[in-house]
Coordinates of C-alpha atoms in Angstrom, one line a residue:
X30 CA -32.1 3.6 15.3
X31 CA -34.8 6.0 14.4
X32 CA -35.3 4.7 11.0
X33 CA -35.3 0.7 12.2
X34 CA -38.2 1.6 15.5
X35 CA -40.5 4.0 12.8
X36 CA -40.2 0.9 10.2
X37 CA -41.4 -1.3 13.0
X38 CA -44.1 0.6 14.4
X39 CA -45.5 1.8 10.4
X40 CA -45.6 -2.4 9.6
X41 CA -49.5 -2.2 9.7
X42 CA -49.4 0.6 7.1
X43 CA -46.8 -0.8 4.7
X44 CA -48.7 -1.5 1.4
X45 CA -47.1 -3.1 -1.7
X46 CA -43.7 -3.6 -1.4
X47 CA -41.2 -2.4 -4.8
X48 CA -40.6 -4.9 -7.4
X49 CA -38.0 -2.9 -9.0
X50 CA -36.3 -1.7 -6.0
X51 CA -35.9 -5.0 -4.6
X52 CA -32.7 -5.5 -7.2
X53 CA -30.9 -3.1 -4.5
X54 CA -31.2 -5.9 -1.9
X55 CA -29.2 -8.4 -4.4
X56 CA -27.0 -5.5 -5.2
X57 CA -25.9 -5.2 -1.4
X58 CA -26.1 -8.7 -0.4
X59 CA -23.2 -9.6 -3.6
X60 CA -21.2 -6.1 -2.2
X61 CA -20.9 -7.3 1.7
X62 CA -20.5 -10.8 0.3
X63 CA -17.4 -10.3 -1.9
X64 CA -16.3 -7.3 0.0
X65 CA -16.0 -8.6 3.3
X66 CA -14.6 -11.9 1.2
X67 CA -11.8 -9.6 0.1
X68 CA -11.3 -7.8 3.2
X69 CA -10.4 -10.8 4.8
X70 CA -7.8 -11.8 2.2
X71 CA -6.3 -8.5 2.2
X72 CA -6.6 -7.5 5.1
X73 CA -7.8 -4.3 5.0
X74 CA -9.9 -2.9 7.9
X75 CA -12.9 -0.4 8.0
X76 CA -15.9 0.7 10.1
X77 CA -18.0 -1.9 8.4
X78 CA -21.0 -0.9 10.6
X79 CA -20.9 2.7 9.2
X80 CA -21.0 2.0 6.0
X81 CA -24.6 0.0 7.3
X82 CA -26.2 3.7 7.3
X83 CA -27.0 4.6 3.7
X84 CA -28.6 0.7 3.3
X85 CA -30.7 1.5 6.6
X86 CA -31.7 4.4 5.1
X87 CA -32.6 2.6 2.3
X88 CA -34.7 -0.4 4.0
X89 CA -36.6 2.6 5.5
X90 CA -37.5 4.4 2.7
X91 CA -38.6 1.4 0.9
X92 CA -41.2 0.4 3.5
X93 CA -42.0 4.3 3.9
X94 CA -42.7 4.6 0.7
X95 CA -44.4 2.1 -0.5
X96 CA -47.6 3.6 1.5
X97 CA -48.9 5.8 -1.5
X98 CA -50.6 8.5 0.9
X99 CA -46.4 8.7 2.2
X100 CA -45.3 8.9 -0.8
X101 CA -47.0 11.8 -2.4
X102 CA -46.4 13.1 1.3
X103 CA -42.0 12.4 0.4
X104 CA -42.0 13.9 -2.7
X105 CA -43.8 17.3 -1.7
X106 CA -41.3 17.4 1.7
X107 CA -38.0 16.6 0.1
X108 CA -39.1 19.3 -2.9
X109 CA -39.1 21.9 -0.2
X110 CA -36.4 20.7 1.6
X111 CA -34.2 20.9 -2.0
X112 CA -35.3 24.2 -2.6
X113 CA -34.5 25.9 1.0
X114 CA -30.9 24.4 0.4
X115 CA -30.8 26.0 -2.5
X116 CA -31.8 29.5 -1.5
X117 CA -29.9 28.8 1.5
X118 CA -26.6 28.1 -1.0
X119 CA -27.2 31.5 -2.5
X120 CA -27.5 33.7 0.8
X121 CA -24.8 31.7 2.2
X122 CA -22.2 32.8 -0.5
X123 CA -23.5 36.6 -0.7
X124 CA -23.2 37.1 3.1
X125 CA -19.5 34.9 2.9
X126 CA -21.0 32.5 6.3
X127 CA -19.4 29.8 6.8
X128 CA -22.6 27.1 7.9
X129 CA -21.1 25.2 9.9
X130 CA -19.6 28.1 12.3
X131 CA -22.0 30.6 11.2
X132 CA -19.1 33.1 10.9
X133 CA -18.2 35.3 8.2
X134 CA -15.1 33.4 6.1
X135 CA -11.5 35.6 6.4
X136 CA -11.6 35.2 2.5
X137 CA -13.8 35.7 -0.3
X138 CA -15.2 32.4 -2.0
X139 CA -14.5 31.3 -5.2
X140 CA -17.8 28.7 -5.3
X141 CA -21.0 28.6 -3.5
X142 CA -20.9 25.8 -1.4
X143 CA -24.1 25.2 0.1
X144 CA -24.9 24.0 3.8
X145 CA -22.0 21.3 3.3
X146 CA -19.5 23.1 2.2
X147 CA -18.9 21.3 -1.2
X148 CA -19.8 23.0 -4.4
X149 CA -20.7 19.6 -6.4
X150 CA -23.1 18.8 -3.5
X151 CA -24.6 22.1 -3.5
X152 CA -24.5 22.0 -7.5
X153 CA -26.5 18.4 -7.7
X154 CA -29.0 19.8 -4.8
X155 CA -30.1 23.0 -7.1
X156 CA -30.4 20.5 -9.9
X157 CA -32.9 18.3 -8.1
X158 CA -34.6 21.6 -6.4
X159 CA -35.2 22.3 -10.1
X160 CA -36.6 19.0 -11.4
X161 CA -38.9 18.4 -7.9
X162 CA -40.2 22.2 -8.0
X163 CA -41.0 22.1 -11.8
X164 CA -42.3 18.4 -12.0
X165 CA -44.4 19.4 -8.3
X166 CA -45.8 22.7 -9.1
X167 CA -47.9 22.5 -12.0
X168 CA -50.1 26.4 -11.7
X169 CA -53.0 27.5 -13.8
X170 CA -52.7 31.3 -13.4
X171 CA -50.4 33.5 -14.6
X172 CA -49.2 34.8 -11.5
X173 CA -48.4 31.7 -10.3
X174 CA -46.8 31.0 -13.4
X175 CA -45.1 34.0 -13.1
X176 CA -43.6 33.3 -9.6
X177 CA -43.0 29.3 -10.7
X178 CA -40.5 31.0 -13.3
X179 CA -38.9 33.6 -10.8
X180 CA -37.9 29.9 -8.6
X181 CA -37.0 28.2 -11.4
X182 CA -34.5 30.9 -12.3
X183 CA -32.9 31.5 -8.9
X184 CA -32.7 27.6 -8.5
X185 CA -30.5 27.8 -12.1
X186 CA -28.4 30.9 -9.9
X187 CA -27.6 28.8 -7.3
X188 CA -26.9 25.9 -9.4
X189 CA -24.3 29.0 -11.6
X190 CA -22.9 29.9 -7.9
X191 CA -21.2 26.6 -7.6
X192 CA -19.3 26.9 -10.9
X193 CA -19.6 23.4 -11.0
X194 CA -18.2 22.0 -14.4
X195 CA -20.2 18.7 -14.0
X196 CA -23.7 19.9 -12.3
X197 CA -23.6 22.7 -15.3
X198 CA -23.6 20.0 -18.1
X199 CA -25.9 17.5 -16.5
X200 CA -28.6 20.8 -15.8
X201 CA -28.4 21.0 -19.9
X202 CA -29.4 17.8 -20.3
X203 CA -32.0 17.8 -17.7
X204 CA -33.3 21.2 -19.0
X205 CA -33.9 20.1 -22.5
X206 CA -35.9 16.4 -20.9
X207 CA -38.0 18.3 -19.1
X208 CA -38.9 20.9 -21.2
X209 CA -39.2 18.1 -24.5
X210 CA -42.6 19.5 -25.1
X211 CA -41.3 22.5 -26.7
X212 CA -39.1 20.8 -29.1
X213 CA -41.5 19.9 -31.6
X214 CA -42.6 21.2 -35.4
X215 CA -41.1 24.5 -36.0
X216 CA -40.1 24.8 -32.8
X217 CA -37.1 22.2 -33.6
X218 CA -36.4 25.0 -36.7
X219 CA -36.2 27.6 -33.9
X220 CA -33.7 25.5 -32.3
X221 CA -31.9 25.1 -35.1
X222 CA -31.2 28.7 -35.8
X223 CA -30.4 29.0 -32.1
X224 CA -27.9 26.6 -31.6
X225 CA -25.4 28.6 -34.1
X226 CA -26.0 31.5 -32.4
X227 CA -25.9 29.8 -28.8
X228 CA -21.9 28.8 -29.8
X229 CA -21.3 32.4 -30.8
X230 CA -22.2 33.5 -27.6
X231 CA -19.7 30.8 -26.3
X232 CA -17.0 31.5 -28.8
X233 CA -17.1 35.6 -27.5
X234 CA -17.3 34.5 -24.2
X235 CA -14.5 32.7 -24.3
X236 CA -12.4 35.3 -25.9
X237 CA -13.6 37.9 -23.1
X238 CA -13.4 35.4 -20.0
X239 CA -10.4 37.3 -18.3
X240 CA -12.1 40.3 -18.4
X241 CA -14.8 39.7 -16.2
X242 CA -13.1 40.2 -12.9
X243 CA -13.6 36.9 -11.8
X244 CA -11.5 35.4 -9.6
X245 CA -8.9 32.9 -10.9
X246 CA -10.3 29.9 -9.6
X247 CA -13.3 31.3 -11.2
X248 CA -12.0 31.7 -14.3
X249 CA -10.8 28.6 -14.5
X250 CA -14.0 26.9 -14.0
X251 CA -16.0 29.0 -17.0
X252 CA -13.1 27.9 -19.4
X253 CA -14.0 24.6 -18.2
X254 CA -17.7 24.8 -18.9
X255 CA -16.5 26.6 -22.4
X256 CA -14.0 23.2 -23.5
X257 CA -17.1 21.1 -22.4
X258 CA -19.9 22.5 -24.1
X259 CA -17.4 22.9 -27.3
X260 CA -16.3 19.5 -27.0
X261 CA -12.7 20.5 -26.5
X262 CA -12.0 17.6 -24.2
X263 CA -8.2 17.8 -24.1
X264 CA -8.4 21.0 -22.4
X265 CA -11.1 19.4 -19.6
X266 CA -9.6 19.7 -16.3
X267 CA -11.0 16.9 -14.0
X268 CA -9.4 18.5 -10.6
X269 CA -7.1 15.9 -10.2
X270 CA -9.9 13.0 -10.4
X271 CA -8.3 11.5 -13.3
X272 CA -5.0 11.0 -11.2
X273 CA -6.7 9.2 -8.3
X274 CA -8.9 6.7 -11.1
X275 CA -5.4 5.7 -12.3
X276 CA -4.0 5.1 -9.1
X277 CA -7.2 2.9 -8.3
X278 CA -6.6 1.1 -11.8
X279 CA -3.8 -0.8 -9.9
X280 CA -6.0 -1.8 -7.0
X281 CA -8.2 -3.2 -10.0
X282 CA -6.1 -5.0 -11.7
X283 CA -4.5 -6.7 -8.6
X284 CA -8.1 -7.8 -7.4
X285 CA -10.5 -7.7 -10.6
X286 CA -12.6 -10.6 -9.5
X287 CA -12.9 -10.7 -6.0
X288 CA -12.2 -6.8 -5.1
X289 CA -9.8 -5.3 -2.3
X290 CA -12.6 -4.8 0.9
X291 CA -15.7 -2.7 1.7
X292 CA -15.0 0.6 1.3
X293 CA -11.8 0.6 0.4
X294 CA -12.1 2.4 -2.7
X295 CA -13.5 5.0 -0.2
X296 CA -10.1 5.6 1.7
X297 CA -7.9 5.5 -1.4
X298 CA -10.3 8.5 -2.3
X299 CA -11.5 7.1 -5.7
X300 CA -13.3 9.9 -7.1
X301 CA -15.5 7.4 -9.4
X302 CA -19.1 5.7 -8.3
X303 CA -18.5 3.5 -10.6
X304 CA -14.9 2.1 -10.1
X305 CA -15.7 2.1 -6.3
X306 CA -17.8 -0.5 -6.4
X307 CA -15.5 -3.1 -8.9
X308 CA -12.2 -2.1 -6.7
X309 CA -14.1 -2.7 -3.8
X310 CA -16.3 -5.9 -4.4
X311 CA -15.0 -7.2 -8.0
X312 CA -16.1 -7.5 -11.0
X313 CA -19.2 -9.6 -10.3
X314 CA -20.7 -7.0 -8.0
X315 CA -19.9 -4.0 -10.7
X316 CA -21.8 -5.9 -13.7
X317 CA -24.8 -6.2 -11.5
X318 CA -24.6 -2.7 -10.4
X319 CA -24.4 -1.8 -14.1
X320 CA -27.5 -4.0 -14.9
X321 CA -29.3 -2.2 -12.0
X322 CA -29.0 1.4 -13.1
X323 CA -29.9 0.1 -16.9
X324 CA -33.1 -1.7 -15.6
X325 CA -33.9 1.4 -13.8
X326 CA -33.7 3.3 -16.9
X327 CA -35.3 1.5 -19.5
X328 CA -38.1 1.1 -16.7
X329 CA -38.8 4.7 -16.9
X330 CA -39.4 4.7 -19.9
X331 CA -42.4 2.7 -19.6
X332 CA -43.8 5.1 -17.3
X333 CA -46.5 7.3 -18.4
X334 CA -45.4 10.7 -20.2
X335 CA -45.9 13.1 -17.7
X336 CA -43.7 11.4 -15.5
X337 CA -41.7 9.5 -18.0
X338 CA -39.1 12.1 -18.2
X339 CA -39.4 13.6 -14.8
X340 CA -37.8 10.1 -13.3
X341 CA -35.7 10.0 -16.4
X342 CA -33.9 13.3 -15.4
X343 CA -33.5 12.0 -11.7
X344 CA -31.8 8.8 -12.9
X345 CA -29.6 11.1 -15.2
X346 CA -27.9 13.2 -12.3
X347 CA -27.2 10.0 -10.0
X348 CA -26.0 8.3 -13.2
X349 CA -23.3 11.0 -14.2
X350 CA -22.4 12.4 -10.2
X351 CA -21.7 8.7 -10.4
X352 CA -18.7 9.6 -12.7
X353 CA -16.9 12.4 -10.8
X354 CA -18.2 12.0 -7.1
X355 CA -17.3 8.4 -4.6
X356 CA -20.3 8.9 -3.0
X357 CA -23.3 9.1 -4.5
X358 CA -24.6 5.3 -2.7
X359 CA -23.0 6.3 0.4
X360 CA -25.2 9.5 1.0
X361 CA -28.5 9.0 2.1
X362 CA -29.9 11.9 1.2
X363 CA -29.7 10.0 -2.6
X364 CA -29.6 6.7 -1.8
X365 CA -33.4 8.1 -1.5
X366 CA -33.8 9.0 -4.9
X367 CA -33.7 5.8 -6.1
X368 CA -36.5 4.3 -3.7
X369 CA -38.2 7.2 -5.0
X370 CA -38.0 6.0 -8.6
X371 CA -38.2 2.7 -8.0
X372 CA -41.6 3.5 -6.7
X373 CA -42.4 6.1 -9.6
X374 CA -42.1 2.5 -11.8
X375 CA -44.1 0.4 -9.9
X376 CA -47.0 2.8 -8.4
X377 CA -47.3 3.8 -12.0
X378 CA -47.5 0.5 -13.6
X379 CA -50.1 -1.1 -10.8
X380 CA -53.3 -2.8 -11.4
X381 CA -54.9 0.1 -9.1
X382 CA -54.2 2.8 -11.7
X383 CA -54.1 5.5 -8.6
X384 CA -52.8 9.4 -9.9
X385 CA -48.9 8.8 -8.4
X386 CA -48.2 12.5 -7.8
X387 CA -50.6 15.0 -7.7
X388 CA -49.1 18.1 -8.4
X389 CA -49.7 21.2 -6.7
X390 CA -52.4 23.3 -8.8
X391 CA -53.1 26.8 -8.2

C-alpha cells in the first residue's frame, strides 16, 4: 500500500518512463493470462494476490526511478544497504546469532547465512555488495584506495562464508568483467602463466581438503567448488535440485502449452527460475521470458564502457541464481535490479546525455 500511495503522490516528478523495462509489463500480463488460464483448467488454487507483491514492487520502482535525481539517490542507498548485509552476514556467523531470534544457535554452523537465514541469498547479496561498492566508489587517493580494497576483500569473506557452490562461480565471472581493464597486452601473458599455476593450487587443495578441520558439510561444499572450477561435472552435487527439476519435467510435459497455474511451480518447490515460469504459464510465456533477459543483455552492451560491464555483471547473477534458485522474480529486493538496469539502458542512451551515476570521488 505504501508503494501504490508514494507512486501516486511522486506523479508530478515522474520523468521519462523505461523503454526497455516496459517488456516486463508484457511479460506479466502473458504470465497472469495463461496462468490463471491454466489454474482454472486444473484446478489448482493459490494466494494469487500475494504473488501481486514483487510486480507492485516493480510498478514502483519503475516510476521511482525513472526520476534521474532518484535514481543516482537508489543506487547509492541499496549499495549501502548490500554492503551492511554483508558485514552483517559475517558477524552473524562469528558470534553463531541466530537473526531472527537474536540468540546464540545450540550448534555450530556449517554456512553463513545472512539476515535470512539462507546461504545462497546471503552468497548473491555479497556478490552485488561487491559489484555496487566497486562500480559506486571510484577514490583518487591512496588511502582511500587502500580502504576501497580492505571492503572489497571482506565483501569476497562473506561471499567465502556461505560456501555457496553457485555464488562462488558466478563471483569469478563477475570478478574478471569488472576488472577487464587489466586483461590486456602482457597482462593477458601474466594470466597465462597464472592460470597453470592457479589449477595447481586447486589440484593440492583438493588432495589436502580433509585435513583442514572443516566440518563435513563444509567439506563437501569446497569439493564442490573444486569439481566446478575443474570442470568435473559428474561429481557436481546440485543438493537435491536436480531431483525436484525432474519431478517438474512431468508437470511440463502434461501442460507444455498452456502451463499448470500461477505459482504452482512455487509449491511443487521447483528449484529452477527458468522452468517455473514454462510449468507455470506454458511455453508461450517462457520464450518471451527468454527473449526478455536476451534483450536486456545485448542492451547493455550498447551502454557506454564504464558502465557497460557494471550492468553486464548484474544481469549475470540474476541470469544464473535463475538456474538453481525458484525465486529470483518473486523477491523484491531483485525484482529491483532489473528496473535498475533497465534504467542504466535507457538514461544512458537519452538525447539528454546527463552523467547516469556519479560515483563517489574522494
Amino acid at each position: 500500500m505504501l508503494l501504490i500511495l508514494g507512486t501516486i503522490l511522486f506523479r508530478q516528478n515522474i520523468m521519462s518512463l523505461s523503454s526497455t523495462n516496459k517488456l516486463w509489463f508484457i511479460f506479466y500480463i502473458l504470465y497472469y493470462s495463461f496462468g490463471l488460464l491454466a489454474s482454472g483448467v486444473s484446478g489448482f488454487q493459490t494466494s494469487i494476490i500475494a504473488t501481486f507483491v514483487p510486480v507492485i514492487y516493480f510498478i514502483g520502482f519503475y516510476f521511482l526511478l525513472s526520476n534521474t535525481e532518484q535514481f543516482k539517490v537508489f543506487f547509492k542507498v541499496i549499495t549501502t544497504c548490500f554492503v551492511i548485509s554483508s558485514f552483517v552476514t559475517i558477524i552473524l556467523i562469528k558470534l553463531n546469532i541466530n537473526a531472527y531470534t537474536g540468540e546464540e544457535h545450540g550448534w555450530a554452523l556449517d554456512r553463513a547465512g545472512g539476515i535470512t537465514g539462507d546461504p545462497n541469498a546471503a552468497a548473491y547479496t555479497s556478490i552485488f555488495a561487491f559489484i555496487l561498492f566497486n562500480q559506486l566508489f571510484q577514490p583518487k587517493t591512496f588511502l582511500f584506495r587502500l580502504i576501497k580494497v580492505l571492503v572489497l576483500v571482506t565483501l569476497f569473506y562473506s561471499l567465502f562464508l556461505t560456501y555457496s557452490t553457485t555464488g562462488l562461480f558466478v563471483f569469478t565471472i563477475v570478478f574478471f568483467l569488472i576488472n577487464h581493464k587489466f586483461f590486456t597486452g602482457i597482462k593477458l601473458v601474466l594470466i597465462a602463466v597464472i592460470i597453470p599455476l592457479f589449477y595447481t593450487a586447486i589440484f593440492a587443495l583438493k588432495s589436502q581438503v580433509n585435513s583442514l578441520g572443516l566440518s563435513a558439510a563444509q567439506t563437501g561444499k569446497v569439493n564442490n567448488i573444486i569439481n566446478l572450477l575443474t570442470f568435473n561435472l559428474e561429481d557436481v552435487d546440485s543438493s537435491g535440485r536436480s531431483n525436484l527439476i525432474e519431478r517438474a519435467l512431468y508437470y511440463l510435459y502434461e501442460n507444455p502449452i498452456l502451463g499448470n497455474g500461477v505459482d504452482f511451480a512455487i509449491d511443487q518447490h521447483v528449484h529452477n527460475t527458468y522452468i517455473v515460469i514454462w510449468v507455470d504459464a506454458g511455453l508461450f510465456t517462457f520464450l518471451f521470458f527468454i527473449f526478455m533477459l536476451g534483450y536486456f543483455f545485448l542492451k547493455t552492451l550498447t551502454l557506454s564502457p564504464h558502465i557497460r560491464y557494471f550492468g553486464m555483471s548484474i544481469l549475470i547473477v540474476l541470469y544464473i541464481f535463475m538456474v538453481s534458485l525458484q525465486s529470483v522474480i518473486n523477491q523484491p529486493n531483485l525484482i529491483v535490479f532489473f528496473v535498475f538496469v533497465g534504467y542504466l539502458i535507457d538514461h544512458n542512451t537519452s538525447k539528454e546525455s546527463f552523467k547516469t551515476l556519479k560515483t563517489l570521488e574522494t
